[in-house]
Amino acid sequence: MMVATLLGVSLLEPGASAAPRQKHGVHDSSGQPGWTQDSFSLPITAGPYADSSGPGTHAETSTVYFNGQWLMYSRHRSYVDGNPERYTIALSMSRDGTNFTYRRDVVVPQPTVGCHSVTAPKLVALPANAGDDGEPAMLAMVYEADSSTPGPGCPSPLPVYQVGIALATSTDGYRWDHNRIVLVPKSAWEGNTVSSGREVGNVGTPYIEYAGGKIYIGYHGFSGLSTPPWLQRGVAVFDGSDPTNITAVDDDGNNNLIHPASPITFEDESGAPETDPAYSAGYGEADVTRWHGAPGGAHGSDAYYMVVEGWQGSPFCNRTDTWEVIAIAKASSPLGPFLLQGSPLLPSFQGGPASHGGSPSAPAVAPYTSCGRDLPSWQYHDGRYKVILTGNNKTGNQRIVPTLGGQQATG
């Protein structure tokens, strides 16, 4: 039996099956994060933009094992109405979970759901019944629906929000139904301050998780204001197991989601609020995976692990005053608080604090690398928990296997 440590927690699965599963026990241990490169192929086309033959060049991803095959969804730089800056969501498929082939665009801009672009997909596979176990029968996807820029197909006037979070469902991975906006900014930390008729910030980079008969939708709130932290993360809750019952927001931004008034809390290893400068500008794209502990067993209870971007200086790409790290955090509840590991999984590679790979005074090298090696998502593959993220130069994607305490995070 193989045991691996992740964020001071040991993950194990007695009698681990070769089938892709996400059920692991946990108990206390220790270990510092590291990683190894893993082979991975998600084809893209050459040039500054990808065309309809492949996913986008700087793309968020989400991967699920469903109906006997691997499905990966990603942002796609598609020439919608002749505009290469309007994005769609693409489906790529794989038999082995490593070598993916583009199939088609499955979500596209719609007049009332991301009339300009749709990006940042994250998925969860849901069981056929209300229990937590069983073969998945439905996929639920959350994604950014961008209506920030007028263009063909956009309503007039545009909505007051610039970006909302949309939800869709599918029973085959190809056809996605019931696309609707389910979450928009409602607080200042989420960006609902209005200037010139539009909100100055946005919500986005969502993820979706299912546990205990409830659905959890995590997301960033970008305040758009003049002082940090600009990016914080919230979690909305649906008290039910069927995502088709989550309603679209009304004109006041309300629906049957429990919308949080405050962001979730990130803590350091002492349990105090995290104050490391590496996270002073906020927390960006994130993904959460769940480990199941045996009820009342020796290995503890459920735990939720987040892989998340941390930002310092600003939350914007391609700036010499901006540094980004990738970190792992753990919580006993989908609502947090999330305990950050002592050191980032991936330090900044454009300067940053000495403890995180450099110094803020270190010269930046063009092209600036404050983005790249970012946009992380989880994949449980071949008995290991892996992180998919963009290439170092923002082109293409790569996959790494976190290692802690000298061992890989495995089942």
mmCIF file of N, CA and C in Angstrom, residues 12 59 104-105 155 168 206 241 245 255 305 315 326 393:
data_model
loop_
_atom_site.group_PDB
_atom_site.id
_atom_site.type_symbol
_atom_site.label_atom_id
_atom_site.label_comp_id
_atom_site.label_asym_id
_atom_site.label_seq_id
_atom_site.Cartn_x
_atom_site.Cartn_y
_atom_site.Cartn_z
ATOM 1 N N LEU A 12 -4.141 7.997 1.435
ATOM 2 C CA LEU A 12 -3.959 6.592 1.111
ATOM 3 C C LEU A 12 -5.283 5.990 0.710
ATOM 4 N N ALA A 59 -4.872 28.631 -21.803
ATOM 5 C CA ALA A 59 -6.203 28.085 -21.600
ATOM 6 C C ALA A 59 -6.394 27.470 -20.228
ATOM 7 N N ARG A 104 -14.457 19.188 -30.671
ATOM 8 C CA ARG A 104 -15.376 20.228 -31.138
ATOM 9 C C ARG A 104 -15.520 21.310 -30.072
ATOM 10 N N ASP A 105 -16.092 22.430 -30.468
ATOM 11 C CA ASP A 105 -16.537 23.425 -29.503
ATOM 12 C C ASP A 105 -17.902 22.993 -28.978
ATOM 13 N N PRO A 155 -26.826 41.972 -26.414
ATOM 14 C CA PRO A 155 -28.015 42.804 -26.241
ATOM 15 C C PRO A 155 -27.634 44.266 -26.067
ATOM 16 N N ALA A 168 -24.178 24.862 -16.895
ATOM 17 C CA ALA A 168 -24.828 24.013 -17.885
ATOM 18 C C ALA A 168 -24.663 22.562 -17.457
ATOM 19 N N PRO A 206 -14.524 30.026 -11.902
ATOM 20 C CA PRO A 206 -15.282 29.204 -10.956
ATOM 21 C C PRO A 206 -14.788 27.766 -10.907
ATOM 22 N N SER A 241 -29.053 18.304 -4.814
ATOM 23 C CA SER A 241 -28.082 17.509 -5.550
ATOM 24 C C SER A 241 -28.259 17.580 -7.060
ATOM 25 N N ASN A 245 -31.837 22.160 -11.110
ATOM 26 C CA ASN A 245 -32.773 22.922 -10.288
ATOM 27 C C ASN A 245 -32.219 24.270 -9.836
ATOM 28 N N ASN A 255 -31.120 34.367 -6.913
ATOM 29 C CA ASN A 255 -31.674 33.070 -7.322
ATOM 30 C C ASN A 255 -31.670 32.159 -6.109
ATOM 31 N N TYR A 305 -9.028 19.778 -1.002
ATOM 32 C CA TYR A 305 -7.723 20.339 -1.346
ATOM 33 C C TYR A 305 -7.865 21.289 -2.532
ATOM 34 N N PRO A 315 -3.018 42.013 -9.814
ATOM 35 C CA PRO A 315 -3.612 40.781 -10.309
ATOM 36 C C PRO A 315 -3.597 40.693 -11.834
ATOM 37 N N ILE A 326 1.826 29.319 -7.294
ATOM 38 C CA ILE A 326 0.779 28.303 -7.229
ATOM 39 C C ILE A 326 0.914 27.608 -5.880
ATOM 40 N N ASN A 393 5.619 29.714 -20.905
ATOM 41 C CA ASN A 393 5.547 30.884 -21.775
ATOM 42 C C ASN A 393 4.113 31.206 -22.185
#
